[in-house]
CSV table of C-alpha atoms in Angstrom, one decimal:
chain,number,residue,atom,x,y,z
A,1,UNK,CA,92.9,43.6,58.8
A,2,UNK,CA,89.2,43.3,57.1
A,3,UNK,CA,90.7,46.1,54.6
A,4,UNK,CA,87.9,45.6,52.3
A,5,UNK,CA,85.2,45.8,54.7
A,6,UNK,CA,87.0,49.2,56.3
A,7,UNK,CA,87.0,50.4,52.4
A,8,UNK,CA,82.8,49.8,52.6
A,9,UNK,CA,82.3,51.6,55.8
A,10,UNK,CA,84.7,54.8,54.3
A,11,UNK,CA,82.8,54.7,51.0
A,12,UNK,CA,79.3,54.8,52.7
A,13,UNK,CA,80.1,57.3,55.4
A,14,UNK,CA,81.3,59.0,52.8
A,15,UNK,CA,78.0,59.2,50.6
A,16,UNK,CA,75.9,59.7,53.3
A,17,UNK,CA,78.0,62.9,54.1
A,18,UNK,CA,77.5,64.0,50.2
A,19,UNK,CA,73.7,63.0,50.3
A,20,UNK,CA,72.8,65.2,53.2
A,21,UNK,CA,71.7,62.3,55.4
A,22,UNK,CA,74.6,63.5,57.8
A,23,UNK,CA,75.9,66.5,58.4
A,24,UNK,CA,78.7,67.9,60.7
A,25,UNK,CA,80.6,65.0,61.9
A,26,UNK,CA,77.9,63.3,62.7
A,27,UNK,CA,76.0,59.6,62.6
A,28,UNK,CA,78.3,56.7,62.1
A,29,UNK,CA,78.3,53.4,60.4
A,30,UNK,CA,79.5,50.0,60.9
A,31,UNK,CA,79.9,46.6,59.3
A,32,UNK,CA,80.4,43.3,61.3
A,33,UNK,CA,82.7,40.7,59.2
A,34,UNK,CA,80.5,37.3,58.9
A,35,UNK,CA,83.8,35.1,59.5
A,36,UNK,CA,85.4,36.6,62.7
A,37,UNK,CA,82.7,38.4,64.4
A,38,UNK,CA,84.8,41.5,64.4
A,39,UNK,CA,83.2,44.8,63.6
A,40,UNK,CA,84.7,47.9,61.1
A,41,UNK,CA,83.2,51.5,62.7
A,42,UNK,CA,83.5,54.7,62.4
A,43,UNK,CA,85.7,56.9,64.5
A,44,UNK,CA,84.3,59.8,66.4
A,45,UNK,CA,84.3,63.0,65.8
A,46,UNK,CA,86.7,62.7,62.0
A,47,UNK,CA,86.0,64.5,58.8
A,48,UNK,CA,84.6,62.3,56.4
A,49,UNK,CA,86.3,63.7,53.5
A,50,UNK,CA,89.1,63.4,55.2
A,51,UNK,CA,89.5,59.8,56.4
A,52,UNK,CA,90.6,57.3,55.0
A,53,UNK,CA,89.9,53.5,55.7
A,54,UNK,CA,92.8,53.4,58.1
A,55,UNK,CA,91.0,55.1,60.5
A,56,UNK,CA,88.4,52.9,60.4
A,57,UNK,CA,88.6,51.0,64.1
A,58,UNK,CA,88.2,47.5,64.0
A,59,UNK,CA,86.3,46.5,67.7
A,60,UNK,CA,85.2,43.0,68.9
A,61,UNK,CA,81.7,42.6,70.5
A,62,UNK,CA,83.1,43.3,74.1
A,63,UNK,CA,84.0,46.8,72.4
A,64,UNK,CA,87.4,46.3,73.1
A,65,UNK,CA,89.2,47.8,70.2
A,66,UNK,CA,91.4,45.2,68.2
A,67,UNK,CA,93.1,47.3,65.6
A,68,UNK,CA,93.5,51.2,65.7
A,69,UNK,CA,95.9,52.3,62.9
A,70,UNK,CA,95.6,55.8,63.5
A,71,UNK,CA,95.1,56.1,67.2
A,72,UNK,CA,91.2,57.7,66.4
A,73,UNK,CA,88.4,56.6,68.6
A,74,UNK,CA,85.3,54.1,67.7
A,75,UNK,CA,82.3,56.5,67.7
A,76,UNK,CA,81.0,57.2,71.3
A,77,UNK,CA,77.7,55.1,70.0
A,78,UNK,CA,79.4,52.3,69.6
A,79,UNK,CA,77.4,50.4,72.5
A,80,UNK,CA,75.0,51.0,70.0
A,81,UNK,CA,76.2,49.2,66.9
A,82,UNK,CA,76.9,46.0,69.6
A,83,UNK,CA,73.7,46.2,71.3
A,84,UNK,CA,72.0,45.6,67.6
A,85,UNK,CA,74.7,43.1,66.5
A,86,UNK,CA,74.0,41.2,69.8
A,87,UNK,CA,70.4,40.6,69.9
A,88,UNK,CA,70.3,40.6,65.9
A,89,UNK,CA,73.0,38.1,64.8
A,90,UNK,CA,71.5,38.2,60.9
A,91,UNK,CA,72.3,41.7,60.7
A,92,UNK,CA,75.7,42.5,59.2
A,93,UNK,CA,75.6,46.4,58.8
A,94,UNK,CA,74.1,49.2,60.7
A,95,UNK,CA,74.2,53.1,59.1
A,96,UNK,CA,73.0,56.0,61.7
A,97,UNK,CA,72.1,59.2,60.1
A,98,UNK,CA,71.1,62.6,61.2
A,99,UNK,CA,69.2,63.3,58.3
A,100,UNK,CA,66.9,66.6,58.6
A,101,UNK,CA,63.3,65.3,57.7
A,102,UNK,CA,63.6,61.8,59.7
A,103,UNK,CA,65.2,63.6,62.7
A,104,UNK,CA,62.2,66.2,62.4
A,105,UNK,CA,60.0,63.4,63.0
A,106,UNK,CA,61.9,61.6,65.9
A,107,UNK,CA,62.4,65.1,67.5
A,108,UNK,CA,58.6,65.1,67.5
A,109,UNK,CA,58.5,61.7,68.7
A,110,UNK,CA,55.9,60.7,65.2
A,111,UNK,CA,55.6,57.5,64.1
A,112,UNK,CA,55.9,57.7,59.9
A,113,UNK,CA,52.9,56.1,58.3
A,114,UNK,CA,53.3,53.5,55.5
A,115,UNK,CA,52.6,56.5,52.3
A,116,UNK,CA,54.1,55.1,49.9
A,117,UNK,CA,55.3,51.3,48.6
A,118,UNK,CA,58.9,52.3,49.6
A,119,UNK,CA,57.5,51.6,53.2
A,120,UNK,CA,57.8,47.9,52.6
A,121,UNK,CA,61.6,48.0,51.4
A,122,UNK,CA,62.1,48.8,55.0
A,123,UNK,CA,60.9,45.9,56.5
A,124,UNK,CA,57.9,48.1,58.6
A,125,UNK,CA,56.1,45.0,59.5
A,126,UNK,CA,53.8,46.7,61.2
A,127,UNK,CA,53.3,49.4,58.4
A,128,UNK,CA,54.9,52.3,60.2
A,129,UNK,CA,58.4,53.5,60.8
A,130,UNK,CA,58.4,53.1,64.8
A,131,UNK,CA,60.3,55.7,67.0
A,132,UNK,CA,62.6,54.4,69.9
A,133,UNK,CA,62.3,55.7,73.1
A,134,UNK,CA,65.0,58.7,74.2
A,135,UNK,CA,68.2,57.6,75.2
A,136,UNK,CA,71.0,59.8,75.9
A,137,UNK,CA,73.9,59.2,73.3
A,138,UNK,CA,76.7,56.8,73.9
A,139,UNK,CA,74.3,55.0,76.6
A,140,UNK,CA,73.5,51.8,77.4
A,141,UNK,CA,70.0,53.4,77.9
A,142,UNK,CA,70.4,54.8,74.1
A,143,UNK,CA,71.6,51.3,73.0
A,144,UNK,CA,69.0,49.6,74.2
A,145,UNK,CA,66.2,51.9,72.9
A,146,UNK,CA,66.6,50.8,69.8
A,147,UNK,CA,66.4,47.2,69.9
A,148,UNK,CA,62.2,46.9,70.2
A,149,UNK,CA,61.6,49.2,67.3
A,150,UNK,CA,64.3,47.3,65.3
A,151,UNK,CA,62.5,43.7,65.6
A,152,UNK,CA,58.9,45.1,63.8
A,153,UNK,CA,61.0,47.3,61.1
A,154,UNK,CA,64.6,47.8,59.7
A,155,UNK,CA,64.9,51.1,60.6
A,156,UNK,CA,63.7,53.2,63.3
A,157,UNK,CA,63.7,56.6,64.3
A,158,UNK,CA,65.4,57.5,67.3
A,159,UNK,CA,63.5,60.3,69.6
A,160,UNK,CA,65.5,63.4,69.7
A,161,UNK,CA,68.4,61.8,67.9
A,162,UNK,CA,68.3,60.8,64.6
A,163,UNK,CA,67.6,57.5,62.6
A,164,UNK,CA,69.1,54.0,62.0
A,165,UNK,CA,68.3,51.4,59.3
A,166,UNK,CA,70.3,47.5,59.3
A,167,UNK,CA,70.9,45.2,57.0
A,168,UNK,CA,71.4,41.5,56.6
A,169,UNK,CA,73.7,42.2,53.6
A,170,UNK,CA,75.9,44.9,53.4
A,171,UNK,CA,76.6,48.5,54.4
A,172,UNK,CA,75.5,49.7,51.3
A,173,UNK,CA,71.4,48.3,51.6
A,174,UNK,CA,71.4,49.8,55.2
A,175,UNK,CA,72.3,53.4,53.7
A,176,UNK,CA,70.1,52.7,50.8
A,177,UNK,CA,67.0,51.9,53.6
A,178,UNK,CA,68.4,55.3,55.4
A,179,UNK,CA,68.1,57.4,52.2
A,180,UNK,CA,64.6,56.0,51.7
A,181,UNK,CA,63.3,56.7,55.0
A,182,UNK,CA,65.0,60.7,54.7
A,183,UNK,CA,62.5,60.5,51.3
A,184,UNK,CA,60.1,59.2,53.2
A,185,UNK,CA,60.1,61.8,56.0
A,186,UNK,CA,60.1,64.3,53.5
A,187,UNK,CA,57.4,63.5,51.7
């Protein structure tokens, strides 16, 4: 089921491992298929270079899980991915990173200024990369942080946490937008 998509979400958890943008085990990524509404995300707490897209977890938007094939988890911020899916219907992919410089700025609760053009690949409408307000991971509280910042910008940064970028397109643009803002942050 949605093989293709599941082989996406692998490939671009994958990277983002490589890249540095997470680290650990940590950040997850999901893709939501345009025809049945059903969404591909990562399992919690698996080695990236380890899994393979069969333990990719297919959930519906109730988060009920639909397909399992190796009995691993959707990641605990699942709630997450929905919350954004629900209240965004254009978006179609969602990466969350732990990257070091972006997460130094949400830790520090700072607002990234537009610095360079790469800004506006972002979709910072208001010229800034906006930080969402703490919410504990795996909360509704958490899930719901996010969906503010994520109407003035395609990605935010999420206070204490980490960062997240969307996409109307595919998984691949959201980790591209996520790999700009950790260039960003460092600059």
């Amino acid at each position: 089921m949605l093989e293709d998509l599941k082989q996406e979400v692998l490939a671009c958890a994958q990277q983002a491992d490589r890249s540095g943008l997470c680290r650990h085990r940590s950040g997850n990524f999901s893709i939501r298929d345009e025809k049945s509404g059903l969404i591909c995300i990562t399992p919690t707490g698996a080695d990236r270079e380890e899994m393979t897209a069969a333990d990719i977890v297919v959930v519906d938007v109730q988060a009920r899980v639909v397909e399992n094939k190796t009995s691993l988890r959707p990641t605990s911020e699942t709630l997450m991915h929905l919350a954004v899916y629900n209240s965004r219907p254009e978006i179609m992919a969602i990466a969350h990173t732990h990257s070091r410089f972006a997460t130094s700025f949400a830790i520090l609760n700072k607002k990234i200024p537009a610095i360079v053009y790469e800004i506006f690949m972002l979709g910072c409408r208001d010229g800034y990369v906006p930080v969402a307000p703490y919410g504990r991971p795996g909360t509704k509280a958490l899930a719901e942080s996010v969906l503010k910042p994520l109407l003035i910008a395609d990605v935010a940064l999420m206070q204490a946490h980490g960062a997240i970028a969307i996409d109307q397109s595919s998984l691949k643009e959201a980790l591209l937008k996520a790999s700009y803002l950790e260039e960003l942050a460092e600059m």
